Short mmCIF file of C-alpha atoms in Angstrom, two decimals:
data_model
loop_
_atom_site.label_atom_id
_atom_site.label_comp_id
_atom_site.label_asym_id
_atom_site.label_seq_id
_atom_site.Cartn_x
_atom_site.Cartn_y
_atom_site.Cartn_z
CA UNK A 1 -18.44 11.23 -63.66
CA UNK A 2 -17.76 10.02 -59.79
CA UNK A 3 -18.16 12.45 -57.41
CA UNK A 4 -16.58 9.86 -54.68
CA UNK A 5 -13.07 10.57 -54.93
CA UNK A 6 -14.06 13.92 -53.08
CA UNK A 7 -15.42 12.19 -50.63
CA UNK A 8 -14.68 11.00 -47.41
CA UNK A 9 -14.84 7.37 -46.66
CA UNK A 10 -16.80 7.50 -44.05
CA UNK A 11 -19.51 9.31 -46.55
CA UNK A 12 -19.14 6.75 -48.87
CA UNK A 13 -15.88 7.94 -50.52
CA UNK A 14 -12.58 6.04 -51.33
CA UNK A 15 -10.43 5.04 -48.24
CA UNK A 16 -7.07 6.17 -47.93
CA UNK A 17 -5.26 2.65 -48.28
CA UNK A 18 -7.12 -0.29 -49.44
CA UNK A 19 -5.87 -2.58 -46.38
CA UNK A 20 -6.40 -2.52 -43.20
CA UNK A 21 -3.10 -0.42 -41.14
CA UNK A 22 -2.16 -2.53 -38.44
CA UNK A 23 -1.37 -1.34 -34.95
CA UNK A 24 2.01 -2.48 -34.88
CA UNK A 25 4.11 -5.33 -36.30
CA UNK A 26 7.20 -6.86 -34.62
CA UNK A 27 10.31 -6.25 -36.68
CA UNK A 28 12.29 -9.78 -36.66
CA UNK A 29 14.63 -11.12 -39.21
CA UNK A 30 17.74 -13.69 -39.27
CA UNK A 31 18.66 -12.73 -35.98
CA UNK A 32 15.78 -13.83 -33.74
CA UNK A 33 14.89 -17.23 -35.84
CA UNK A 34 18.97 -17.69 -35.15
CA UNK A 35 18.58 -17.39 -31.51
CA UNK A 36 15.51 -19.51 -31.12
CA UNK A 37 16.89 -21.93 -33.45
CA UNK A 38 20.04 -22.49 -31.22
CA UNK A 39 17.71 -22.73 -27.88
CA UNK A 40 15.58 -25.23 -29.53
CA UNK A 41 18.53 -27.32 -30.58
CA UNK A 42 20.42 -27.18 -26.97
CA UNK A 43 17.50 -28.91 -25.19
CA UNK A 44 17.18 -26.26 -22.88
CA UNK A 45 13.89 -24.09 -23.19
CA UNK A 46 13.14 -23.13 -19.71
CA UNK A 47 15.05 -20.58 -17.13
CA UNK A 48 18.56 -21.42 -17.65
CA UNK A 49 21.66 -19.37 -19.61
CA UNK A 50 20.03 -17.47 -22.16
CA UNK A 51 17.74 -15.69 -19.53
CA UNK A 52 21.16 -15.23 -17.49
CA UNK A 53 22.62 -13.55 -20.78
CA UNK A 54 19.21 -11.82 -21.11
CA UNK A 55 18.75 -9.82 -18.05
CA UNK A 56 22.80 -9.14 -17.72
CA UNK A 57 22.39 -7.71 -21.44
CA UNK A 58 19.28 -5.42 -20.48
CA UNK A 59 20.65 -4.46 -17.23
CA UNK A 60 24.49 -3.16 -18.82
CA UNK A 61 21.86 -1.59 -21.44
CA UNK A 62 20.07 0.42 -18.85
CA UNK A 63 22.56 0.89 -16.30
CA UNK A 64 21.01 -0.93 -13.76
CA UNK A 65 22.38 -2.68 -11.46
CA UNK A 66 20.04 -5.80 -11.39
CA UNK A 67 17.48 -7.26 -14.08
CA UNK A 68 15.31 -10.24 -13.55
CA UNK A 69 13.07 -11.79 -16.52
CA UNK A 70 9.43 -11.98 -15.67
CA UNK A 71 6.69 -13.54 -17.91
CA UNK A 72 5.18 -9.99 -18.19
CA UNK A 73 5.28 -6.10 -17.03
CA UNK A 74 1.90 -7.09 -14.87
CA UNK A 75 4.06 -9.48 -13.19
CA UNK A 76 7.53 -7.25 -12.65
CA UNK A 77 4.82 -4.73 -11.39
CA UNK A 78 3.20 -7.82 -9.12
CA UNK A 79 6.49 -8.44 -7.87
CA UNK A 80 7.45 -5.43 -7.13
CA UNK A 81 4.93 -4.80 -4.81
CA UNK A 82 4.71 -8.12 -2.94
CA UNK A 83 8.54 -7.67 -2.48
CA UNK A 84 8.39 -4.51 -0.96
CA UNK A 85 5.58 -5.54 1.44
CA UNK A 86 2.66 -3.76 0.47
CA UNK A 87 -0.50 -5.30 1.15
CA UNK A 88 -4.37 -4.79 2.55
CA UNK A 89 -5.06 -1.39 4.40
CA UNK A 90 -2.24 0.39 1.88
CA UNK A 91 -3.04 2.61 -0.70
CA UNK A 92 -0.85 3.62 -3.82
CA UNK A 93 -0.72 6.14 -5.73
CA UNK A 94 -0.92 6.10 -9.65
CA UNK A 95 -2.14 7.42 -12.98
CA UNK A 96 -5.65 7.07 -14.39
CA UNK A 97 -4.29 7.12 -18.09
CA UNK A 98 -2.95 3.99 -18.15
CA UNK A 99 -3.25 -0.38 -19.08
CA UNK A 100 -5.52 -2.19 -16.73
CA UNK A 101 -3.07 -3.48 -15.33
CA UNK A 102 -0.84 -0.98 -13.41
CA UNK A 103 -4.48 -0.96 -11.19
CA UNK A 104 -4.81 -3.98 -11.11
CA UNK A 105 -1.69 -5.48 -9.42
CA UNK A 106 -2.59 -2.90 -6.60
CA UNK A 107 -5.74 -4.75 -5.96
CA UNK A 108 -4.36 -7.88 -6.35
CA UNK A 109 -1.96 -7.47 -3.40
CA UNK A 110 -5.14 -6.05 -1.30
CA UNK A 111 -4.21 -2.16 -1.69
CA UNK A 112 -6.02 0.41 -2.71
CA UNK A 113 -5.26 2.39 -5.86
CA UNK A 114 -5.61 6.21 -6.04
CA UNK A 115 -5.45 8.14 -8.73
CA UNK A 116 -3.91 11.65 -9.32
CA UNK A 117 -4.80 13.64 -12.23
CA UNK A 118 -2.25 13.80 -14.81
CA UNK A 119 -0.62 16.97 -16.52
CA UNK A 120 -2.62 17.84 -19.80
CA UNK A 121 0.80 18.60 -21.56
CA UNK A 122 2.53 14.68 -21.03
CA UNK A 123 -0.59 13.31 -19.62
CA UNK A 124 1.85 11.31 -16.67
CA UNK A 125 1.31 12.07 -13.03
CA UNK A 126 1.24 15.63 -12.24
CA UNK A 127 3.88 15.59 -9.45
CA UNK A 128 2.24 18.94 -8.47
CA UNK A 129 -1.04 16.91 -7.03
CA UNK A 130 1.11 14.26 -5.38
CA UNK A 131 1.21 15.40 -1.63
CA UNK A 132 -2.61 15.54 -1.60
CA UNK A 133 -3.08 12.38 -2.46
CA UNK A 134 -1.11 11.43 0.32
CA UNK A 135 -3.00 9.91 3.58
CA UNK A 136 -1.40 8.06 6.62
CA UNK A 137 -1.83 4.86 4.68
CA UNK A 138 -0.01 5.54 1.98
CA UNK A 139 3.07 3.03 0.96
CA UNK A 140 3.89 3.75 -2.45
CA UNK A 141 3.51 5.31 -5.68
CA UNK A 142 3.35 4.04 -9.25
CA UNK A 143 4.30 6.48 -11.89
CA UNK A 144 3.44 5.24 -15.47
CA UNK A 145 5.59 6.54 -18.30
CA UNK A 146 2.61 7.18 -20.42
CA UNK A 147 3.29 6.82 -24.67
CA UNK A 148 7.00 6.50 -23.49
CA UNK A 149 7.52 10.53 -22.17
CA UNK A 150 9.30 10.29 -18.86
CA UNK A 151 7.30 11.62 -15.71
CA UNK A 152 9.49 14.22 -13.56
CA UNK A 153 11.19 11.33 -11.70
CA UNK A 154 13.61 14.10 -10.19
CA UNK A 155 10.33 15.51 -8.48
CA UNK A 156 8.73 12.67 -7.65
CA UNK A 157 11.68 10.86 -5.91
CA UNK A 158 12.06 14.17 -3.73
CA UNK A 159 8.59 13.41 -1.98
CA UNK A 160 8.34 9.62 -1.99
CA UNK A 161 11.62 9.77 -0.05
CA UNK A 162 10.95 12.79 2.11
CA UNK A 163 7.70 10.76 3.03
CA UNK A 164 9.05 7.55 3.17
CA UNK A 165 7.22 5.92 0.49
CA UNK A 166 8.14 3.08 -2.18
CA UNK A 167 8.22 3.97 -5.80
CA UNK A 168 7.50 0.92 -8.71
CA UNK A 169 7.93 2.77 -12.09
CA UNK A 170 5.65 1.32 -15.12
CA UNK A 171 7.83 1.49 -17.39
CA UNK A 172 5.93 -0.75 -19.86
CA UNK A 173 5.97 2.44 -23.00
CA UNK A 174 9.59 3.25 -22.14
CA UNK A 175 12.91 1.46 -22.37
CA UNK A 176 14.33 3.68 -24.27
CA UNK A 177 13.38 6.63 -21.91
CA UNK A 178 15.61 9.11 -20.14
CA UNK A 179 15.67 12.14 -17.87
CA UNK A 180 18.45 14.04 -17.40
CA UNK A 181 20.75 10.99 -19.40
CA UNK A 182 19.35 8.72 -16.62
CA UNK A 183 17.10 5.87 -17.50
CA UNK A 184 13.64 5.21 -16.67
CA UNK A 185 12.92 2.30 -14.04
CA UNK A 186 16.34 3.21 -12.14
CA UNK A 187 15.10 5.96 -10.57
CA UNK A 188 12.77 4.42 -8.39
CA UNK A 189 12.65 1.37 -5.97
CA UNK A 190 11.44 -1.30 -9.10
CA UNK A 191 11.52 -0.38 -12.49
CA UNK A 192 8.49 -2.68 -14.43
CA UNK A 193 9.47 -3.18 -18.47
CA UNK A 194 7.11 -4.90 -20.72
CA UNK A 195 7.92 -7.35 -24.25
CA UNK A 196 4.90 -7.35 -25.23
CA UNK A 197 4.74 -7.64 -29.35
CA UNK A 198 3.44 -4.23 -29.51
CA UNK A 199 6.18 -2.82 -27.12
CA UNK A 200 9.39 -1.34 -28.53
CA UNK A 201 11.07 -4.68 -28.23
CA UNK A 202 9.63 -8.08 -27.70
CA UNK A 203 10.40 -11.09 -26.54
CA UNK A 204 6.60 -12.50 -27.74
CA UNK A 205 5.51 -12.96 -24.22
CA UNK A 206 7.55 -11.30 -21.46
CA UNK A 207 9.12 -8.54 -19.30
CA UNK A 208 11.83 -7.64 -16.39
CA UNK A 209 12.24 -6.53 -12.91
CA UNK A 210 14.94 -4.34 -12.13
CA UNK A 211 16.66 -2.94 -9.10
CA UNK A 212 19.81 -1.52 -7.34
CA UNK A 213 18.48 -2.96 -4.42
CA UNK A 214 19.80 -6.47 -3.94
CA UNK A 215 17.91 -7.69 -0.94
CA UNK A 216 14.61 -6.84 -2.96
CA UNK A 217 16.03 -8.46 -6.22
CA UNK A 218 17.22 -11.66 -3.22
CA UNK A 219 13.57 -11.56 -3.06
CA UNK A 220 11.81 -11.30 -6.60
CA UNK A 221 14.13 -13.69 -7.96
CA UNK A 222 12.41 -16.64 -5.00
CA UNK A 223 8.75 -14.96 -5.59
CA UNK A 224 9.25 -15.62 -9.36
CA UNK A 225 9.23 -19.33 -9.37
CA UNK A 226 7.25 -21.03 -6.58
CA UNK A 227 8.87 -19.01 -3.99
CA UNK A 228 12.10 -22.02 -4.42
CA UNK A 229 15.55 -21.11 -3.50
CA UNK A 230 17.05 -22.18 -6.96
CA UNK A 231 15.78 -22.00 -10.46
CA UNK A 232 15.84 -24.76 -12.80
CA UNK A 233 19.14 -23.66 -14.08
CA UNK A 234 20.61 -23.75 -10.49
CA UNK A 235 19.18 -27.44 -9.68
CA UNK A 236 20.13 -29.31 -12.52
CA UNK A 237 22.57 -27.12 -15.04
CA UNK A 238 25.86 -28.17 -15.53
CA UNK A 239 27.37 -27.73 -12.52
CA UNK A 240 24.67 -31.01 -11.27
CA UNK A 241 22.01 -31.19 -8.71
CA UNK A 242 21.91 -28.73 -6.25
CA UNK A 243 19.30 -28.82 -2.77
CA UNK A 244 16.82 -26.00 -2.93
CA UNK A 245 14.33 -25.25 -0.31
CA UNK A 246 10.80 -23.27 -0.19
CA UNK A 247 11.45 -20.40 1.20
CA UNK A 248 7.43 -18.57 0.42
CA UNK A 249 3.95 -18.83 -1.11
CA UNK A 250 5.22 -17.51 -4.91
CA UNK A 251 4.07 -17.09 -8.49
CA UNK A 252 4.92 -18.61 -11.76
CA UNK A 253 6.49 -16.19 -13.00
CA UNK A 254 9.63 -16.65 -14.95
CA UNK A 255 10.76 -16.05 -17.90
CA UNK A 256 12.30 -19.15 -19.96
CA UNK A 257 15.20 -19.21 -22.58
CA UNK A 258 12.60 -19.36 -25.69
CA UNK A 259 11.50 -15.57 -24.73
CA UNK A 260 14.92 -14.91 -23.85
CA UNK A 261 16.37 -15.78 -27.34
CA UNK A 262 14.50 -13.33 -29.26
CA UNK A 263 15.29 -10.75 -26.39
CA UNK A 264 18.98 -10.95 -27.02
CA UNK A 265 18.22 -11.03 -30.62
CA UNK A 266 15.66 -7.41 -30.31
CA UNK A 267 17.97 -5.88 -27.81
CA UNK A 268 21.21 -4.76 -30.00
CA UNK A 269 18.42 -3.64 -32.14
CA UNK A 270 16.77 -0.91 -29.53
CA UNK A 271 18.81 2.07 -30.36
CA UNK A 272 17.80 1.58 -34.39
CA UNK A 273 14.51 0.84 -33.73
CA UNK A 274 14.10 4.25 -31.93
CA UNK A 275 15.90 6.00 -34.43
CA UNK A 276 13.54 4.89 -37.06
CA UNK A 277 10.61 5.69 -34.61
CA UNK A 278 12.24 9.06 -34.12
CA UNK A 279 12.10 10.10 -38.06
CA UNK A 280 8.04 8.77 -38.26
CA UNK A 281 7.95 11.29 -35.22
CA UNK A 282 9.01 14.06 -36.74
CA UNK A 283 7.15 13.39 -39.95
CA UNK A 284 4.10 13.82 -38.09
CA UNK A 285 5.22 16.48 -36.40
CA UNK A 286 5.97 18.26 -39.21
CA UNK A 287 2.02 17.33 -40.69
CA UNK A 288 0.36 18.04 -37.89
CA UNK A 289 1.89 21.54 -37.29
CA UNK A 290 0.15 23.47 -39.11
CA UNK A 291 -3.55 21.79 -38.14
CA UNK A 292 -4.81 23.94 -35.04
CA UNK A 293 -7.82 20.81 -34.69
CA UNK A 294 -4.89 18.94 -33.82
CA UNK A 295 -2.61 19.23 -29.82
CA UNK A 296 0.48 17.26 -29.05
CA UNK A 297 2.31 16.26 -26.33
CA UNK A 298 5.08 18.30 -25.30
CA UNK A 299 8.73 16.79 -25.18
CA UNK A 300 9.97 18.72 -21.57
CA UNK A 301 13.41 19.49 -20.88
CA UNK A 302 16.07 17.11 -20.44
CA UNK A 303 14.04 14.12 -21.69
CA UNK A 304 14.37 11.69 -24.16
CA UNK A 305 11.22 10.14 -24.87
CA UNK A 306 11.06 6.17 -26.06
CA UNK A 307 8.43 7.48 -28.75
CA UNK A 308 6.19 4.35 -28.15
CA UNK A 309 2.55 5.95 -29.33
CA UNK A 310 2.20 8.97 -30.74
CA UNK A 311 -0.37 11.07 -29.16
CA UNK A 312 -2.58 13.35 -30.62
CA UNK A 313 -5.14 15.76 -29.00
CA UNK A 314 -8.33 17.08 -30.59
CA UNK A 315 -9.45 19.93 -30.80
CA UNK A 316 -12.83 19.13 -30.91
CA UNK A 317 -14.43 22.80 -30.55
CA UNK A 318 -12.12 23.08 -34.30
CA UNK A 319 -14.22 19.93 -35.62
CA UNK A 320 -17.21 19.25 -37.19
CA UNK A 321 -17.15 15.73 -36.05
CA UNK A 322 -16.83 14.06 -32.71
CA UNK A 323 -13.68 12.09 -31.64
CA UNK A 324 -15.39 8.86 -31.77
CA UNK A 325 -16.92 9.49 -35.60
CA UNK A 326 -12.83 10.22 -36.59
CA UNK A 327 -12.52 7.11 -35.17
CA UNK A 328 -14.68 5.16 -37.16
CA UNK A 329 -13.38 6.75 -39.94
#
């Protein structure tokens, strides 16, 4: 008789499921094919009414005052920062526990990221740390709503404005996210929200810009596409041709009615999504409770989290194995 079965896999035992468990895996039905069906069949596919729709839909959802569709978070972040002037010889604070890209964009606009340890119990900026971090050059920070936990906005937004510096919010993990029944990516100067297929809603390809400042969103919404005064929408919608002008050096960055579509689609969606994210939350919440090998993140006060990834700490003084052989397994 087998003595697999008591086994690990890793040792040459049976594995747990016999296919591979993906990552993640949009939910779309009816809905989405629906919208892009109509878009498709209207002959416009580019900028024009459904991205109109789009970002008024996401902005009444968040309670923001402004929303503009970008092709991507990297790009709202971009944005952000180009629109707020920050540039060469600045430095901006942000998180080391975070996508490539929330670094990135810094360097990109010829700043200088600098990173503040995180708090071990959310793993988002440890507000605690901020001040000093802080040097005579720097112009902003970028908080990153890590896993979808909120970082202690309320905190934060004390000292950037006591020291007069910008905040852009990564909000890529957290639409759904609150503090104190206030969403994330209102708090701060931009808010930065990612589509991504592996994001709590997607649009395939995509993301948005918002802002209750309407100078700044004057300004995104010209840096999106080409730096013109009009998108296509504006020059030759319904209403006929209308003069545009260049007004800077900008980006192509815009989101078009195709990614829009399935974002009108997702978006009356959002609340069940997280509900259903919620429940598979507490299920392994309830699992790993009794496993001391196994840490958590904490859920503080006055916070809803968007429960994008859940996060698990090892204990790995409790463990015969490393993290990287669980891994493999």
């Amino acid at each position: 008789m087998s003595t697999d079965a008591g086994r690990l896999a890793i040792e040459g035992g049976p594995p747990v499921r016999p296919s591979f468990l993906p990552f993640h895996r949009p939910s779309m039905g009816p809905e989405e094919e629906a919208e892009v069906v109509d878009t498709l069949r209207s002959g416009w596919l580019t900028t024009g009414p459904k991205t109109q729709r789009f970002e008024q839909e996401f902005a009444r959802y968040l309670g923001a005052r402004r929303a503009l569709g970008v092709t991507s978070c990297t790009a709202a972040m971009h944005l952000g920062l180009v629109a707020l002037g920050i540039g060469p010889g600045d430095e901006v604070i942000t998180s080391p526990i975070t996508f490539p890209a929330t670094a990135n964009v810094i360097v990109h606009v010829g700043a200088t990221p600098v990173f503040t340890d995180v708090e071990p119990h959310t793993l988002n900026l440890d507000v605690k740390q901020l001040e000093a971090r802080l040097t005579p050059r720097t112009r902003a920070i970028m908080p990153v709503h890590f896993a979808g936990h909120p970082c202690r906005m309320d905190a934060l937004m004390e000292i950037a404005r006591h020291h007069r510096l910008a905040v852009v919010e990564d909000c890529a993990h957290a639409i759904e996210s609150m503090l104190h029944g206030r969403h994330m990516g209102t708090w701060g100067d931009v808010g930065a929200f990612s589509f991504y297929p592996t994001k709590n809603m997607t649009t395939a390809e995509g993301g948005m810009v918002v802002t209750a400042n309407a100078e700044l969103a004057e300004r995104i919404g010209v840096l999106r596409l080409h730096g013109i005064s009009r998108d296509a929408w504006k020059r030759y919608g319904h209403q006929g041709y209308r003069h545009w002008e260049t007004l800077s050096a900008g980006f192509k960055y815009n989101m078009y009615d195709l990614q829009a579509a399935l974002g009108l689609a997702q978006l009356p969606k959002l609340e069940r999504f997280w509900a259903r994210r919620h429940a598979i939350v507490e299920a392994y919440d309830a699992a790993f409770g009794s496993m001391p090998e196994i840490g958590r993140l904490a859920v503080q006060d006055s916070v809803r989290p968007a429960y994008h990834l859940y996060v698990i700490v090892l204990r790995t003084e409790e463990l015969s194995r490393s993290r990287d052989e669980i891994l493999d397994a």
